[in-house]
C-alpha positions as CSV (number, residue, x, y, z in Angstrom):
1,M,87.8,-20.8,-66.4
2,K,91.7,-20.5,-66.2
3,I,94.0,-20.6,-69.1
4,Q,97.7,-20.5,-69.0
5,V,99.7,-20.1,-72.4
6,L,103.1,-18.7,-70.6
7,G,104.6,-22.0,-70.5
8,P,102.9,-25.1,-71.1
9,L,99.3,-25.0,-72.3
10,N,96.9,-25.5,-69.1
11,A,93.2,-25.0,-69.2
12,D,90.8,-25.9,-66.5
13,I,87.3,-25.0,-65.0
14,G,86.9,-25.5,-61.4
15,G,90.0,-27.8,-61.5
16,V,88.7,-30.0,-64.4
17,Q,90.9,-29.9,-67.2
18,I,90.0,-28.9,-70.8
19,A,93.1,-28.5,-72.8
20,P,92.8,-31.6,-75.4
21,S,96.3,-33.7,-75.9
22,A,95.9,-33.4,-80.0
23,G,98.1,-31.3,-81.5
24,K,95.7,-28.9,-83.7
25,P,92.9,-28.7,-81.1
26,R,95.6,-27.3,-78.9
27,Q,96.6,-24.8,-81.3
28,I,92.9,-23.6,-81.8
29,L,92.3,-23.5,-77.9
30,A,95.6,-21.3,-77.5
31,L,94.7,-19.0,-80.4
32,L,91.5,-18.2,-79.1
33,A,92.7,-17.7,-75.6
34,L,95.1,-15.0,-76.9
35,Y,92.2,-13.0,-78.1
36,P,89.3,-13.6,-75.6
37,G,85.8,-11.9,-76.4
38,R,87.3,-11.3,-80.1
39,V,86.3,-13.1,-83.2
40,M,88.9,-15.3,-84.8
41,P,88.2,-15.8,-88.3
42,V,88.1,-19.1,-89.9
43,P,90.6,-18.2,-92.7
44,T,93.2,-17.3,-89.6
45,L,92.5,-20.7,-87.8
46,M,92.9,-22.5,-91.4
47,E,96.0,-20.8,-91.5
48,E,97.4,-21.4,-88.3
49,L,96.4,-25.2,-88.6
50,W,97.6,-26.0,-92.3
51,G,99.6,-22.8,-93.6
52,S,98.9,-21.6,-97.1
53,H,97.7,-25.1,-98.3
54,P,94.7,-26.5,-96.4
55,P,93.4,-29.8,-97.5
56,V,90.0,-30.0,-99.3
57,S,88.5,-31.0,-96.0
58,A,89.9,-28.2,-94.0
59,L,86.6,-26.7,-92.9
60,T,84.9,-29.7,-91.8
61,T,88.2,-31.0,-89.9
62,L,88.2,-27.4,-88.3
63,Q,84.1,-27.8,-87.2
64,T,85.3,-31.2,-85.8
65,Y,87.6,-29.9,-83.7
66,I,85.4,-27.0,-82.5
67,L,82.7,-29.8,-81.7
68,Q,85.5,-31.7,-79.6
69,L,86.3,-28.5,-77.7
70,R,83.0,-27.7,-76.6
71,R,82.2,-31.6,-75.6
72,R,85.0,-31.1,-73.1
73,L,83.8,-27.8,-72.2
74,G,80.4,-29.1,-71.5
75,V,81.8,-32.0,-69.4
76,A,83.9,-29.6,-67.5
77,M,80.9,-27.1,-66.9
78,G,78.8,-29.8,-65.6
79,P,75.0,-30.2,-66.1
80,D,74.0,-27.4,-63.4
81,S,76.1,-24.4,-65.1
82,P,74.0,-21.7,-66.2
83,R,75.9,-21.4,-69.3
84,N,76.5,-24.2,-71.9
85,A,79.4,-24.9,-74.1
86,K,77.8,-23.0,-77.1
87,E,77.6,-19.8,-75.0
88,V,81.6,-20.1,-74.1
89,L,83.0,-21.2,-77.5
90,V,80.7,-19.3,-79.7
91,T,80.1,-19.4,-83.4
92,R,79.9,-16.2,-84.9
93,H,79.8,-15.1,-88.8
94,G,83.0,-16.0,-90.2
95,G,84.7,-17.2,-87.3
96,Y,84.6,-18.4,-83.6
97,V,85.0,-16.6,-80.1
98,L,85.9,-17.9,-76.8
99,Q,83.5,-15.6,-74.6
100,I,85.5,-15.3,-71.5
101,P,86.9,-12.4,-69.7
102,S,90.3,-11.6,-70.5
103,D,91.8,-11.8,-67.0
104,S,91.2,-15.9,-67.2
105,V,94.2,-15.9,-69.3
106,D,97.7,-15.7,-68.0
107,A,99.1,-13.5,-70.9
108,H,96.6,-10.9,-70.2
109,D,97.3,-10.4,-66.4
110,Y,100.8,-10.4,-67.5
111,E,100.5,-7.5,-70.1
112,R,98.3,-5.8,-67.4
113,L,101.1,-6.0,-64.8
114,A,103.8,-5.1,-67.3
115,S,101.9,-1.9,-68.3
116,A,101.4,-1.0,-64.7
117,G,105.0,-1.4,-64.0
118,R,106.2,0.5,-67.1
119,A,103.9,3.4,-66.2
120,A,105.3,3.4,-62.4
121,F,108.7,3.5,-63.8
122,E,108.2,6.4,-66.3
123,A,106.4,8.2,-63.3
124,G,109.6,7.5,-61.1
125,D,108.3,5.1,-58.8
126,D,110.8,2.4,-59.0
127,A,109.9,0.4,-56.2
128,R,106.3,0.1,-57.4
129,A,107.7,-0.7,-60.9
130,A,110.0,-3.4,-60.0
131,D,107.4,-5.2,-57.8
132,A,104.6,-5.2,-60.7
133,L,107.2,-6.2,-63.5
134,R,108.6,-9.1,-61.1
135,R,104.9,-10.3,-60.7
136,A,104.3,-9.8,-64.4
137,L,107.6,-12.0,-64.9
138,D,106.3,-14.3,-62.2
139,L,103.3,-15.5,-64.3
140,W,105.8,-17.4,-66.7
141,Q,106.3,-21.2,-66.3
142,G,108.6,-21.6,-69.4
143,P,108.6,-20.2,-73.0
144,A,105.1,-19.3,-74.4
145,L,103.0,-22.5,-75.7
146,V,106.2,-24.6,-75.2
147,D,103.9,-27.9,-75.6
148,V,102.0,-26.5,-78.7
149,P,103.0,-27.3,-82.1
150,V,102.7,-23.9,-83.5
151,G,101.6,-22.8,-87.0
152,P,102.6,-19.4,-88.6
153,V,99.8,-17.4,-86.8
154,L,101.0,-18.6,-83.2
155,T,104.9,-18.6,-84.1
156,I,104.1,-14.7,-84.5
157,E,102.1,-14.8,-81.2
158,T,105.0,-16.3,-79.3
159,L,107.6,-14.2,-80.9
160,R,105.8,-11.3,-79.7
161,L,105.3,-12.6,-75.8
162,E,108.8,-13.8,-75.8
163,E,109.9,-10.0,-76.9
164,S,107.7,-8.7,-74.5
165,R,108.9,-10.9,-71.6
166,L,112.8,-9.9,-72.3
167,V,111.7,-6.0,-72.4
168,T,110.0,-6.5,-69.2
169,V,113.1,-8.4,-67.6
170,E,115.2,-5.2,-68.8
171,R,113.0,-2.8,-67.4
172,R,112.6,-4.6,-64.1
173,I,116.3,-4.9,-63.8
174,D,116.4,-1.1,-64.8
175,A,114.2,-0.4,-61.9
176,E,116.2,-2.6,-59.6
177,L,119.5,-1.1,-60.5
178,R,118.1,2.4,-59.5
179,L,117.1,1.1,-56.2
180,G,120.6,-0.2,-55.5
181,R,120.0,-3.9,-55.8
182,H,123.3,-4.4,-57.9
183,G,124.8,-7.1,-55.6
184,E,121.2,-9.1,-55.9
185,L,121.1,-8.8,-59.8
186,L,124.7,-10.2,-60.5
187,V,123.9,-13.9,-60.8
188,E,120.8,-13.5,-62.7
189,L,122.5,-11.0,-65.3
190,R,125.4,-13.6,-65.7
191,D,122.7,-15.9,-66.7
192,L,121.0,-13.5,-68.9
193,I,124.1,-12.4,-71.1
194,A,125.2,-16.0,-71.4
195,R,121.7,-16.7,-72.9
196,H,121.7,-13.6,-75.1
197,P,125.4,-12.9,-76.1
198,Q,125.0,-10.2,-78.4
199,H,122.2,-8.2,-76.4
200,E,123.8,-4.9,-75.5
201,G,120.8,-3.7,-73.2
202,L,121.5,-6.8,-70.9
203,H,125.4,-6.6,-71.1
204,S,125.1,-2.5,-70.0
205,Q,123.2,-3.6,-67.2
206,A,125.8,-6.6,-66.2
207,M,128.6,-3.9,-66.5
208,V,126.8,-1.1,-64.1
209,A,125.9,-4.1,-61.6
210,L,129.4,-5.1,-61.6
211,Y,130.8,-1.8,-61.3
212,R,128.7,-0.6,-58.5
213,S,129.6,-4.0,-56.9
214,G,133.5,-3.0,-56.6
215,R,134.3,-5.1,-59.8
216,Q,135.4,-2.9,-62.2
217,A,137.6,-5.2,-64.0
218,A,135.0,-7.8,-64.6
219,A,132.5,-5.1,-65.8
220,L,135.2,-4.2,-68.4
221,D,135.7,-8.0,-69.3
222,V,131.8,-8.2,-70.0
223,Y,132.4,-5.4,-72.4
224,R,135.4,-6.9,-74.1
225,Q,133.8,-10.7,-74.6
226,M,130.5,-9.0,-76.0
227,R,132.7,-6.7,-78.3
228,V,134.9,-9.7,-79.8
229,R,131.4,-11.6,-80.3
230,L,130.0,-8.8,-82.4
231,V,133.0,-8.2,-84.2
232,E,134.0,-11.9,-85.0
233,E,130.3,-13.0,-85.8
234,L,128.6,-10.1,-87.3
235,G,131.6,-7.6,-88.1
236,V,130.1,-4.9,-86.5
237,E,131.4,-2.5,-83.4
238,P,129.3,-2.1,-80.2
239,S,126.9,0.8,-80.4
240,P,128.0,4.2,-79.2
241,Q,126.0,4.1,-76.3
242,I,128.0,1.2,-74.7
243,Q,131.2,2.3,-76.0
244,R,130.5,5.4,-73.9
245,L,129.5,3.5,-71.1
246,H,133.0,1.5,-71.4
247,Q,134.9,4.9,-71.7
248,A,133.3,6.0,-68.4
249,M,134.2,3.0,-66.6
250,L,137.6,3.4,-67.7
251,G,137.9,7.1,-66.6
252,V,135.9,6.2,-63.5
253,D,133.0,8.5,-64.0
254,P,131.3,9.6,-60.3
255,A,127.9,9.6,-62.5
256,L,128.3,5.6,-62.6
257,S,128.1,5.3,-59.0
258,V,124.6,7.4,-58.7
259,V,122.1,4.7,-58.0
260,A,119.2,6.8,-58.7
261,G,118.6,10.5,-59.9
262,P,116.5,12.6,-61.8
263,R,116.7,11.1,-65.5
264,R,114.2,8.2,-66.5
265,G,115.4,6.0,-69.0
266,S,117.2,2.6,-69.5
267,T,120.6,1.7,-68.2
268,F,121.6,1.3,-71.7
269,D,121.0,4.8,-72.2
270,L,123.0,6.1,-69.5
271,Y,125.6,7.6,-71.7
272,A,123.2,8.2,-75.0
273,S,124.1,11.0,-76.9
């Protein structure tokens, strides 16, 4: 079985689709897939489907959805499968568990690669870090569970995944900046700061990439535009780190031209106190 949650929900066994089209069964499958091999309690499933006010028939309806999912599993597995659907979508005391390996779900492949990339970065292996982080990000096909109606539980899960995705993007760019790939990153960084206009980490990376590409004025303009937005929209000044980065660019600090060095950390913290 292969399940994709990093984008539209997709699930198949040997090429046979098992993801239902109805919203609530899709929610159940998505939530179980995010925790393969772990019991998902009935109250958590009911909260996801109906919030804090489940109908009187909630338990019976949930059991019906589980039966529907098992039927789809059974059809996809076929009569010659060594396992039956009840051994894959298992009833446990107080809940249900999707009994599949974690690497059957793209979110878990993503987390494994992202973790390996972060470890390589901290160890000083920027090439290996950039490769692992890029492979992790390549698993994404769009916003997490973009075609699933999410309730309160899946909302938290999708926010967690999206935040992790953004952190992984930042770390990959950190590694590639240290590898001297600033010119290759300019288009991507322009898009990222347009999508995240108040994100100081991405702005610091865009500033450094532009500066190292010989575009000091453009780098300073990125800072100016971000500062205007922060002051006008939030009433706050940029953080001390990015202010010091700005001052270093005004002063043409030679340290800014260093592609890689002994210090391990993010571009945003180049001038951390």
